[in-house]
Amino acid sequence: MPGSDALRALKLLSRSSGGLLSGAETTTQRCLTKSFSRSMATEAQSPVDNLTREVPKPVWNPEPVKATLYSFPSMEPLRFVEYPRNHLLMPLRKDILHRAVVYEGDMTRQGTASTKWRDDVHGSGRKLHAQKGTGKARVGDKKSPIRRGGGVAFGPHPRDFSTELPQKIYDQAWRIALSYRYKRGQLIIVDNEITLPEGATPHIVEEIFKVNCWGRHYGRSTLITDQPNEELFETVRHVGEHAKILDRRDVDVKDLLETGRLIIEKQALDRILSQHSRDLKNKPAKALY
């Protein structure tokens, strides 16, 4: 019996030691496997991160718009000139054009119409006849609005008709109108000044418009110059049925849309675009800390 007990004790000890060893080996293998997998993952991710950081961001550089310059009055093509897309290739916005035209129309209204109310009319305030006993309708004084020579009821008085429009919206309307003309082929840019030969008569001007299909049968034309020329202006006014001529300072958005085409000097066009591009030049304010 003592021998059998000793044998059982040895078997139990071997089993327990084997279990402890196997458990230790398993724990060691797990630790090594985790650390090895982490190191491999770190080594595999680092090149990807570097590649992601080195990829440059795409930059969109739109191509400029090309316009043809002509020589007046021969209308011979001379060269191409480039303009930014946000100057001559803007999308059509009828709502902005409508707001600009209404704004310009309101600014030109004088608002000086004035009438007299019964208090402003000169005369006595005495009642014309008694209220009762005459058999006539009851009346007041002679300044009543229903009597001849009396005041005007609800008549106009001097007022300001001008409306407000943000400057950025108004500048966009100018460029939208020019872009509309450019996309329809109705913007003719003259490289030199719009001048006529010496001693030119209105008949010669009329022939120039007929040859180039600018007359009233094809829609009137608008000539825009950078500097006023009285002789040129007077000659073109004689053929007013075919065209009208304006100085750059007298042009509005409505004038750009009113006739069939625009014939404008390059210098005048550049100054108009420069004057009405303030919304593109202003940069957003940055916070100062």
PDB file of C-alpha atoms in Angstrom:
ATOM      1  CA  MET A   1       0.000   0.000   0.000  1.00  0.00           C
ATOM      2  CA  PRO A   2       2.772   2.494   0.794  1.00  0.00           C
ATOM      3  CA  GLY A   3       4.377   1.740  -2.565  1.00  0.00           C
ATOM      4  CA  SER A   4       1.156   2.322  -4.434  1.00  0.00           C
ATOM      5  CA  ASP A   5       0.645   5.658  -2.659  1.00  0.00           C
ATOM      6  CA  ALA A   6       4.128   6.802  -3.627  1.00  0.00           C
ATOM      7  CA  LEU A   7       3.502   5.820  -7.242  1.00  0.00           C
ATOM      8  CA  ARG A   8       0.307   7.845  -7.337  1.00  0.00           C
ATOM      9  CA  ALA A   9       2.076  10.860  -5.872  1.00  0.00           C
ATOM     10  CA  LEU A  10       4.778  10.701  -8.582  1.00  0.00           C
ATOM     11  CA  LYS A  11       2.149  10.515 -11.333  1.00  0.00           C
ATOM     12  CA  LEU A  12       0.291  13.504  -9.946  1.00  0.00           C
ATOM     13  CA  LEU A  13       3.532  15.496  -9.649  1.00  0.00           C
ATOM     14  CA  SER A  14       4.506  14.736 -13.249  1.00  0.00           C
ATOM     15  CA  ARG A  15       1.094  15.713 -14.505  1.00  0.00           C
ATOM     16  CA  SER A  16       1.082  18.952 -12.549  1.00  0.00           C
ATOM     17  CA  SER A  17       4.605  19.912 -13.676  1.00  0.00           C
ATOM     18  CA  GLY A  18       3.746  19.090 -17.283  1.00  0.00           C
ATOM     19  CA  GLY A  19       0.643  21.254 -17.058  1.00  0.00           C
ATOM     20  CA  LEU A  20       2.601  24.129 -15.566  1.00  0.00           C
ATOM     21  CA  LEU A  21       5.270  23.889 -18.265  1.00  0.00           C
ATOM     22  CA  SER A  22       2.758  23.688 -21.039  1.00  0.00           C
ATOM     23  CA  GLY A  23       0.890  26.680 -19.612  1.00  0.00           C
ATOM     24  CA  ALA A  24       4.087  28.716 -19.396  1.00  0.00           C
ATOM     25  CA  GLU A  25       5.039  27.821 -22.962  1.00  0.00           C
ATOM     26  CA  THR A  26       1.594  28.814 -24.213  1.00  0.00           C
ATOM     27  CA  THR A  27       1.747  32.170 -22.433  1.00  0.00           C
ATOM     28  CA  THR A  28       5.220  32.883 -23.831  1.00  0.00           C
ATOM     29  CA  GLN A  29       4.121  32.030 -27.352  1.00  0.00           C
ATOM     30  CA  ARG A  30       1.125  34.337 -27.081  1.00  0.00           C
ATOM     31  CA  CYS A  31       3.251  37.266 -25.912  1.00  0.00           C
ATOM     32  CA  LEU A  32       5.782  36.742 -28.692  1.00  0.00           C
ATOM     33  CA  THR A  33       3.069  36.449 -31.313  1.00  0.00           C
ATOM     34  CA  LYS A  34       1.375  39.700 -30.225  1.00  0.00           C
ATOM     35  CA  SER A  35       4.601  41.706 -30.133  1.00  0.00           C
ATOM     36  CA  PHE A  36       5.695  40.331 -33.501  1.00  0.00           C
ATOM     37  CA  SER A  37       2.363  41.106 -35.122  1.00  0.00           C
ATOM     38  CA  ARG A  38       2.416  44.653 -33.727  1.00  0.00           C
ATOM     39  CA  SER A  39       5.915  45.289 -35.032  1.00  0.00           C
ATOM     40  CA  MET A  40       4.952  43.971 -38.462  1.00  0.00           C
ATOM     41  CA  ALA A  41       1.823  46.120 -38.548  1.00  0.00           C
ATOM     42  CA  THR A  42       3.817  49.206 -37.590  1.00  0.00           C
ATOM     43  CA  GLU A  43       6.434  48.537 -40.225  1.00  0.00           C
ATOM     44  CA  ALA A  44       3.745  47.962 -42.872  1.00  0.00           C
ATOM     45  CA  GLN A  45       1.791  51.160 -42.095  1.00  0.00           C
ATOM     46  CA  SER A  46       4.652  53.625 -42.048  1.00  0.00           C
ATOM     47  CA  PRO A  47       5.304  53.619 -45.839  1.00  0.00           C
ATOM     48  CA  VAL A  48       1.586  54.097 -46.529  1.00  0.00           C
ATOM     49  CA  ASP A  49       1.442  57.094 -44.210  1.00  0.00           C
ATOM     50  CA  ASN A  50       4.454  58.631 -45.903  1.00  0.00           C
ATOM     51  CA  LEU A  51       2.919  58.146 -49.329  1.00  0.00           C
ATOM     52  CA  THR A  52      -0.342  59.714 -48.195  1.00  0.00           C
ATOM     53  CA  ARG A  53       1.423  62.775 -46.863  1.00  0.00           C
ATOM     54  CA  GLU A  54       3.521  63.256 -49.971  1.00  0.00           C
ATOM     55  CA  VAL A  55       0.571  63.248 -52.418  1.00  0.00           C
ATOM     56  CA  PRO A  56      -0.008  66.907 -53.488  1.00  0.00           C
ATOM     57  CA  LYS A  57      -3.481  68.371 -53.487  1.00  0.00           C
ATOM     58  CA  PRO A  58      -4.953  68.984 -56.948  1.00  0.00           C
ATOM     59  CA  VAL A  59      -5.123  72.647 -57.953  1.00  0.00           C
ATOM     60  CA  TRP A  60      -7.765  73.751 -60.459  1.00  0.00           C
ATOM     61  CA  ASN A  61      -6.424  76.363 -62.846  1.00  0.00           C
ATOM     62  CA  PRO A  62      -9.198  77.255 -65.301  1.00  0.00           C
ATOM     63  CA  GLU A  63      -8.134  78.313 -68.750  1.00  0.00           C
ATOM     64  CA  PRO A  64      -8.676  81.991 -69.577  1.00  0.00           C
ATOM     65  CA  VAL A  65     -11.168  83.203 -72.149  1.00  0.00           C
ATOM     66  CA  LYS A  66      -9.844  84.245 -75.548  1.00  0.00           C
ATOM     67  CA  ALA A  67     -11.424  87.167 -77.374  1.00  0.00           C
ATOM     68  CA  THR A  68     -10.633  88.536 -80.830  1.00  0.00           C
ATOM     69  CA  LEU A  69      -9.527  92.128 -81.309  1.00  0.00           C
ATOM     70  CA  TYR A  70     -10.600  93.955 -84.465  1.00  0.00           C
ATOM     71  CA  SER A  71      -9.515  97.094 -86.256  1.00  0.00           C
ATOM     72  CA  PHE A  72     -12.206  99.735 -86.775  1.00  0.00           C
ATOM     73  CA  PRO A  73     -13.709 100.460 -89.303  1.00  0.00           C
ATOM     74  CA  SER A  74     -12.181  97.735 -91.528  1.00  0.00           C
ATOM     75  CA  MET A  75     -13.045  95.071 -88.879  1.00  0.00           C
ATOM     76  CA  GLU A  76      -9.911  93.107 -89.706  1.00  0.00           C
ATOM     77  CA  PRO A  77      -8.957  90.564 -86.991  1.00  0.00           C
ATOM     78  CA  LEU A  78      -5.668  91.548 -85.376  1.00  0.00           C
ATOM     79  CA  ARG A  79      -4.908  89.275 -82.424  1.00  0.00           C
ATOM     80  CA  PHE A  80      -6.315  87.380 -79.467  1.00  0.00           C
ATOM     81  CA  VAL A  81      -6.529  88.682 -75.922  1.00  0.00           C
ATOM     82  CA  GLU A  82      -7.165  86.643 -72.773  1.00  0.00           C
ATOM     83  CA  TYR A  83      -9.595  87.463 -69.968  1.00  0.00           C
ATOM     84  CA  PRO A  84     -10.374  85.540 -66.757  1.00  0.00           C
ATOM     85  CA  ARG A  85     -13.369  83.222 -66.847  1.00  0.00           C
ATOM     86  CA  ASN A  86     -15.087  85.133 -64.048  1.00  0.00           C
ATOM     87  CA  HIS A  87     -15.056  88.226 -66.277  1.00  0.00           C
ATOM     88  CA  LEU A  88     -16.458  87.068 -69.621  1.00  0.00           C
ATOM     89  CA  LEU A  89     -17.738  83.533 -68.990  1.00  0.00           C
ATOM     90  CA  MET A  90     -20.082  83.830 -66.034  1.00  0.00           C
ATOM     91  CA  PRO A  91     -23.356  81.859 -65.981  1.00  0.00           C
ATOM     92  CA  LEU A  92     -26.528  83.711 -66.884  1.00  0.00           C
ATOM     93  CA  ARG A  93     -28.419  85.004 -63.833  1.00  0.00           C
ATOM     94  CA  LYS A  94     -31.601  86.755 -64.910  1.00  0.00           C
ATOM     95  CA  ASP A  95     -32.515  87.553 -61.315  1.00  0.00           C
ATOM     96  CA  ILE A  96     -29.308  89.534 -60.766  1.00  0.00           C
ATOM     97  CA  LEU A  97     -29.720  91.375 -64.079  1.00  0.00           C
ATOM     98  CA  HIS A  98     -33.306  92.266 -63.164  1.00  0.00           C
ATOM     99  CA  ARG A  99     -32.273  93.605 -59.769  1.00  0.00           C
ATOM    100  CA  ALA A 100     -29.529  95.714 -61.354  1.00  0.00           C
ATOM    101  CA  VAL A 101     -31.837  97.217 -64.000  1.00  0.00           C
ATOM    102  CA  VAL A 102     -34.496  98.052 -61.388  1.00  0.00           C
ATOM    103  CA  TYR A 103     -31.825  99.554 -59.138  1.00  0.00           C
ATOM    104  CA  GLU A 104     -30.562 101.807 -61.938  1.00  0.00           C
ATOM    105  CA  GLY A 105     -34.099 102.837 -62.886  1.00  0.00           C
ATOM    106  CA  ASP A 106     -34.939 103.767 -59.301  1.00  0.00           C
ATOM    107  CA  MET A 107     -31.767 105.832 -59.018  1.00  0.00           C
ATOM    108  CA  THR A 108     -32.716 107.916 -62.073  1.00  0.00           C
ATOM    109  CA  ARG A 109     -36.206 108.822 -60.809  1.00  0.00           C
ATOM    110  CA  GLN A 110     -36.336 112.440 -59.672  1.00  0.00           C
ATOM    111  CA  GLY A 111     -39.209 112.155 -57.224  1.00  0.00           C
ATOM    112  CA  THR A 112     -40.014 115.890 -57.451  1.00  0.00           C
ATOM    113  CA  ALA A 113     -43.761 115.601 -58.206  1.00  0.00           C
ATOM    114  CA  SER A 114     -45.691 117.644 -55.662  1.00  0.00           C
ATOM    115  CA  THR A 115     -49.340 118.610 -55.088  1.00  0.00           C
ATOM    116  CA  LYS A 116     -51.160 120.724 -52.486  1.00  0.00           C
ATOM    117  CA  TRP A 117     -53.373 119.272 -49.814  1.00  0.00           C
ATOM    118  CA  ARG A 118     -56.327 121.341 -48.567  1.00  0.00           C
ATOM    119  CA  ASP A 119     -54.173 122.850 -45.831  1.00  0.00           C
ATOM    120  CA  ASP A 120     -51.687 124.117 -48.439  1.00  0.00           C
ATOM    121  CA  VAL A 121     -54.287 125.845 -50.635  1.00  0.00           C
ATOM    122  CA  HIS A 122     -54.667 129.589 -50.041  1.00  0.00           C
ATOM    123  CA  GLY A 123     -58.138 130.602 -48.896  1.00  0.00           C
ATOM    124  CA  SER A 124     -60.546 130.852 -46.008  1.00  0.00           C
ATOM    125  CA  GLY A 125     -61.682 127.897 -43.970  1.00  0.00           C
ATOM    126  CA  ARG A 126     -65.198 129.278 -43.520  1.00  0.00           C
ATOM    127  CA  LYS A 127     -68.107 126.954 -44.182  1.00  0.00           C
ATOM    128  CA  LEU A 128     -69.778 127.942 -47.464  1.00  0.00           C
ATOM    129  CA  HIS A 129     -73.367 127.738 -46.171  1.00  0.00           C
ATOM    130  CA  ALA A 130     -75.283 126.417 -43.241  1.00  0.00           C
ATOM    131  CA  GLN A 131     -75.492 122.726 -42.577  1.00  0.00           C
ATOM    132  CA  LYS A 132     -79.322 122.663 -42.648  1.00  0.00           C
ATOM    133  CA  GLY A 133     -82.196 124.690 -43.991  1.00  0.00           C
ATOM    134  CA  THR A 134     -80.919 125.489 -47.483  1.00  0.00           C
ATOM    135  CA  GLY A 135     -82.015 122.320 -49.248  1.00  0.00           C
ATOM    136  CA  LYS A 136     -78.526 121.809 -50.581  1.00  0.00           C
ATOM    137  CA  ALA A 137     -75.986 119.132 -49.853  1.00  0.00           C
ATOM    138  CA  ARG A 138     -73.800 119.730 -46.859  1.00  0.00           C
ATOM    139  CA  VAL A 139     -70.421 121.212 -47.724  1.00  0.00           C
ATOM    140  CA  GLY A 140     -67.322 122.419 -45.964  1.00  0.00           C
ATOM    141  CA  ASP A 141     -64.903 125.139 -47.023  1.00  0.00           C
ATOM    142  CA  LYS A 142     -63.884 125.930 -50.589  1.00  0.00           C
ATOM    143  CA  LYS A 143     -60.546 124.123 -50.168  1.00  0.00           C
ATOM    144  CA  SER A 144     -62.252 120.741 -50.109  1.00  0.00           C
ATOM    145  CA  PRO A 145     -60.753 118.177 -52.568  1.00  0.00           C
ATOM    146  CA  ILE A 146     -64.160 117.685 -54.232  1.00  0.00           C
ATOM    147  CA  ARG A 147     -64.383 121.343 -55.295  1.00  0.00           C
ATOM    148  CA  ARG A 148     -62.635 123.033 -58.173  1.00  0.00           C
ATOM    149  CA  GLY A 149     -59.534 124.868 -57.013  1.00  0.00           C
ATOM    150  CA  GLY A 150     -59.371 122.864 -53.818  1.00  0.00           C
ATOM    151  CA  GLY A 151     -56.653 120.584 -52.552  1.00  0.00           C
ATOM    152  CA  VAL A 152     -55.663 117.223 -54.034  1.00  0.00           C
ATOM    153  CA  ALA A 153     -56.492 114.145 -52.015  1.00  0.00           C
ATOM    154  CA  PHE A 154     -53.654 111.628 -51.703  1.00  0.00           C
ATOM    155  CA  GLY A 155     -51.562 113.421 -54.318  1.00  0.00           C
ATOM    156  CA  PRO A 156     -47.831 112.845 -54.865  1.00  0.00           C
ATOM    157  CA  HIS A 157     -45.244 114.565 -52.713  1.00  0.00           C
ATOM    158  CA  PRO A 158     -41.456 114.797 -53.089  1.00  0.00           C
ATOM    159  CA  ARG A 159     -39.855 111.488 -52.150  1.00  0.00           C
ATOM    160  CA  ASP A 160     -36.774 109.380 -52.736  1.00  0.00           C
ATOM    161  CA  PHE A 161     -37.382 106.402 -55.049  1.00  0.00           C
ATOM    162  CA  SER A 162     -33.859 104.988 -54.791  1.00  0.00           C
ATOM    163  CA  THR A 163     -33.457 101.406 -53.612  1.00  0.00           C
ATOM    164  CA  GLU A 164     -30.506  99.549 -52.153  1.00  0.00           C
ATOM    165  CA  LEU A 165     -28.438  96.863 -53.854  1.00  0.00           C
ATOM    166  CA  PRO A 166     -25.201  95.330 -52.508  1.00  0.00           C
ATOM    167  CA  GLN A 167     -22.168  96.510 -54.426  1.00  0.00           C
ATOM    168  CA  LYS A 168     -21.000  92.935 -55.019  1.00  0.00           C
ATOM    169  CA  ILE A 169     -24.311  92.000 -56.648  1.00  0.00           C
ATOM    170  CA  TYR A 170     -24.167  95.095 -58.863  1.00  0.00           C
ATOM    171  CA  ASP A 171     -20.608  94.282 -59.954  1.00  0.00           C
ATOM    172  CA  GLN A 172     -21.663  90.734 -60.800  1.00  0.00           C
ATOM    173  CA  ALA A 173     -24.498  92.097 -62.949  1.00  0.00           C
ATOM    174  CA  TRP A 174     -21.988  94.003 -65.110  1.00  0.00           C
ATOM    175  CA  ARG A 175     -19.864  90.917 -65.710  1.00  0.00           C
ATOM    176  CA  ILE A 176     -22.930  88.715 -66.303  1.00  0.00           C
ATOM    177  CA  ALA A 177     -24.207  91.133 -68.967  1.00  0.00           C
ATOM    178  CA  LEU A 178     -20.815  91.208 -70.716  1.00  0.00           C
ATOM    179  CA  SER A 179     -20.559  87.404 -70.479  1.00  0.00           C
ATOM    180  CA  TYR A 180     -24.009  87.059 -72.030  1.00  0.00           C
ATOM    181  CA  ARG A 181     -22.913  89.184 -74.983  1.00  0.00           C
ATOM    182  CA  TYR A 182     -19.617  87.322 -75.335  1.00  0.00           C
ATOM    183  CA  LYS A 183     -21.192  83.853 -75.370  1.00  0.00           C
ATOM    184  CA  ARG A 184     -23.679  84.929 -78.056  1.00  0.00           C
ATOM    185  CA  GLY A 185     -20.942  86.453 -80.222  1.00  0.00           C
ATOM    186  CA  GLN A 186     -22.339  89.959 -79.744  1.00  0.00           C
ATOM    187  CA  LEU A 187     -19.300  91.502 -78.029  1.00  0.00           C
ATOM    188  CA  ILE A 188     -17.019  93.145 -80.610  1.00  0.00           C
ATOM    189  CA  ILE A 189     -13.791  94.459 -79.081  1.00  0.00           C
ATOM    190  CA  VAL A 190     -11.923  97.145 -81.014  1.00  0.00           C
ATOM    191  CA  ASP A 191      -8.178  97.312 -80.460  1.00  0.00           C
ATOM    192  CA  ASN A 192      -7.801 100.941 -81.499  1.00  0.00           C
ATOM    193  CA  GLU A 193     -10.072 103.913 -80.911  1.00  0.00           C
ATOM    194  CA  ILE A 194     -13.422 104.057 -82.676  1.00  0.00           C
ATOM    195  CA  THR A 195     -12.728 106.779 -85.217  1.00  0.00           C
ATOM    196  CA  LEU A 196     -13.987 107.683 -88.677  1.00  0.00           C
ATOM    197  CA  PRO A 197     -12.053 108.925 -91.695  1.00  0.00           C
ATOM    198  CA  GLU A 198     -11.642 112.664 -91.905  1.00  0.00           C
ATOM    199  CA  GLY A 199     -14.655 114.283 -93.478  1.00  0.00           C
ATOM    200  CA  ALA A 200     -16.843 111.206 -93.035  1.00  0.00           C
ATOM    201  CA  THR A 201     -20.547 111.811 -93.535  1.00  0.00           C
ATOM    202  CA  PRO A 202     -23.506 110.013 -91.948  1.00  0.00           C
ATOM    203  CA  HIS A 203     -23.950 108.169 -95.255  1.00  0.00           C
ATOM    204  CA  ILE A 204     -20.501 106.565 -94.851  1.00  0.00           C
ATOM    205  CA  VAL A 205     -21.353 105.529 -91.296  1.00  0.00           C
ATOM    206  CA  GLU A 206     -24.596 104.000 -92.514  1.00  0.00           C
ATOM    207  CA  GLU A 207     -22.715 102.017 -95.162  1.00  0.00           C
ATOM    208  CA  ILE A 208     -20.274 100.714 -92.539  1.00  0.00           C
ATOM    209  CA  PHE A 209     -23.179  99.421 -90.487  1.00  0.00           C
ATOM    210  CA  LYS A 210     -24.852  97.818 -93.495  1.00  0.00           C
ATOM    211  CA  VAL A 211     -21.684  96.021 -94.641  1.00  0.00           C
ATOM    212  CA  ASN A 212     -21.068  94.555 -91.175  1.00  0.00           C
ATOM    213  CA  CYS A 213     -24.776  93.711 -90.623  1.00  0.00           C
ATOM    214  CA  TRP A 214     -25.051  96.089 -87.688  1.00  0.00           C
ATOM    215  CA  GLY A 215     -28.065  98.072 -88.904  1.00  0.00           C
ATOM    216  CA  ARG A 216     -31.591  98.200 -87.575  1.00  0.00           C
ATOM    217  CA  HIS A 217     -32.586  95.143 -89.618  1.00  0.00           C
ATOM    218  CA  TYR A 218     -30.188  93.087 -87.465  1.00  0.00           C
ATOM    219  CA  GLY A 219     -30.824  94.958 -84.235  1.00  0.00           C
ATOM    220  CA  ARG A 220     -29.356  98.313 -83.319  1.00  0.00           C
ATOM    221  CA  SER A 221     -25.772  98.472 -82.087  1.00  0.00           C
ATOM    222  CA  THR A 222     -24.249 100.249 -79.106  1.00  0.00           C
ATOM    223  CA  LEU A 223     -20.837 101.872 -79.521  1.00  0.00           C
ATOM    224  CA  ILE A 224     -18.880 102.479 -76.306  1.00  0.00           C
ATOM    225  CA  THR A 225     -15.790 104.680 -76.290  1.00  0.00           C
ATOM    226  CA  ASP A 226     -13.275 105.335 -73.560  1.00  0.00           C
ATOM    227  CA  GLN A 227     -13.080 109.087 -74.183  1.00  0.00           C
ATOM    228  CA  PRO A 228     -15.824 111.327 -75.630  1.00  0.00           C
ATOM    229  CA  ASN A 229     -15.377 112.513 -79.215  1.00  0.00           C
ATOM    230  CA  GLU A 230     -17.880 115.211 -80.109  1.00  0.00           C
ATOM    231  CA  GLU A 231     -17.395 114.906 -83.870  1.00  0.00           C
ATOM    232  CA  LEU A 232     -17.865 111.130 -83.775  1.00  0.00           C
ATOM    233  CA  PHE A 233     -20.852 111.389 -81.461  1.00  0.00           C
ATOM    234  CA  GLU A 234     -22.556 113.963 -83.684  1.00  0.00           C
ATOM    235  CA  THR A 235     -22.023 111.843 -86.811  1.00  0.00           C
ATOM    236  CA  VAL A 236     -23.410 108.678 -85.223  1.00  0.00           C
ATOM    237  CA  ARG A 237     -26.456 110.533 -83.869  1.00  0.00           C
ATOM    238  CA  HIS A 238     -27.520 111.239 -87.457  1.00  0.00           C
ATOM    239  CA  VAL A 239     -27.913 107.476 -87.981  1.00  0.00           C
ATOM    240  CA  GLY A 240     -29.706 106.881 -84.706  1.00  0.00           C
ATOM    241  CA  GLU A 241     -31.973 104.274 -86.255  1.00  0.00           C
ATOM    242  CA  HIS A 242     -28.957 101.993 -86.686  1.00  0.00           C
ATOM    243  CA  ALA A 243     -26.848 102.669 -83.598  1.00  0.00           C
ATOM    244  CA  LYS A 244     -26.282 104.740 -80.517  1.00  0.00           C
ATOM    245  CA  ILE A 245     -22.959 105.824 -79.062  1.00  0.00           C
ATOM    246  CA  LEU A 246     -22.107 106.298 -75.387  1.00  0.00           C
ATOM    247  CA  ASP A 247     -19.159 107.303 -73.306  1.00  0.00           C
ATOM    248  CA  ARG A 248     -17.868 104.713 -70.849  1.00  0.00           C
ATOM    249  CA  ARG A 249     -18.963 106.871 -67.909  1.00  0.00           C
ATOM    250  CA  ASP A 250     -22.568 106.996 -69.170  1.00  0.00           C
ATOM    251  CA  VAL A 251     -23.036 103.240 -69.624  1.00  0.00           C
ATOM    252  CA  ASP A 252     -25.339 101.203 -67.373  1.00  0.00           C
ATOM    253  CA  VAL A 253     -26.223  97.519 -67.214  1.00  0.00           C
ATOM    254  CA  LYS A 254     -29.409  98.264 -69.150  1.00  0.00           C
ATOM    255  CA  ASP A 255     -27.356  99.732 -72.015  1.00  0.00           C
ATOM    256  CA  LEU A 256     -25.387  96.481 -72.292  1.00  0.00           C
ATOM    257  CA  LEU A 257     -28.606  94.505 -72.821  1.00  0.00           C
ATOM    258  CA  GLU A 258     -30.769  96.945 -74.760  1.00  0.00           C
ATOM    259  CA  THR A 259     -29.491  96.618 -78.344  1.00  0.00           C
ATOM    260  CA  GLY A 260     -28.408  93.754 -80.573  1.00  0.00           C
ATOM    261  CA  ARG A 261     -24.641  93.963 -80.014  1.00  0.00           C
ATOM    262  CA  LEU A 262     -21.842  95.893 -78.319  1.00  0.00           C
ATOM    263  CA  ILE A 263     -18.925  97.518 -80.148  1.00  0.00           C
ATOM    264  CA  ILE A 264     -16.524  98.578 -77.436  1.00  0.00           C
ATOM    265  CA  GLU A 265     -12.950  99.777 -77.266  1.00  0.00           C
ATOM    266  CA  LYS A 266     -10.533  97.463 -75.462  1.00  0.00           C
ATOM    267  CA  GLN A 267      -9.400 100.197 -73.103  1.00  0.00           C
ATOM    268  CA  ALA A 268     -13.000 100.964 -72.163  1.00  0.00           C
ATOM    269  CA  LEU A 269     -13.738  97.263 -71.580  1.00  0.00           C
ATOM    270  CA  ASP A 270     -10.664  96.842 -69.382  1.00  0.00           C
ATOM    271  CA  ARG A 271     -11.631  99.818 -67.246  1.00  0.00           C
ATOM    272  CA  ILE A 272     -15.210  98.607 -66.861  1.00  0.00           C
ATOM    273  CA  LEU A 273     -14.043  95.148 -65.770  1.00  0.00           C
ATOM    274  CA  SER A 274     -11.502  96.646 -63.384  1.00  0.00           C
ATOM    275  CA  GLN A 275     -14.088  98.954 -61.846  1.00  0.00           C
ATOM    276  CA  HIS A 276     -16.677  96.195 -61.384  1.00  0.00           C
ATOM    277  CA  SER A 277     -14.425  93.435 -60.048  1.00  0.00           C
ATOM    278  CA  ARG A 278     -14.206  94.638 -56.476  1.00  0.00           C
ATOM    279  CA  ASP A 279     -15.962  91.524 -55.188  1.00  0.00           C
ATOM    280  CA  LEU A 280     -13.102  89.432 -56.629  1.00  0.00           C
ATOM    281  CA  LYS A 281     -10.313  91.554 -55.159  1.00  0.00           C
ATOM    282  CA  ASN A 282     -11.603  91.778 -51.592  1.00  0.00           C
ATOM    283  CA  LYS A 283     -10.309  88.937 -49.447  1.00  0.00           C
ATOM    284  CA  PRO A 284     -12.079  87.677 -46.305  1.00  0.00           C
ATOM    285  CA  ALA A 285     -10.856  89.229 -43.088  1.00  0.00           C
ATOM    286  CA  LYS A 286      -8.602  87.112 -40.897  1.00  0.00           C
ATOM    287  CA  ALA A 287      -8.863  86.979 -37.134  1.00  0.00           C
ATOM    288  CA  LEU A 288      -5.975  88.544 -35.230  1.00  0.00           C
ATOM    289  CA  TYR A 289      -4.838  86.937 -32.000  1.00  0.00           C
TER     290      TYR A 289
END
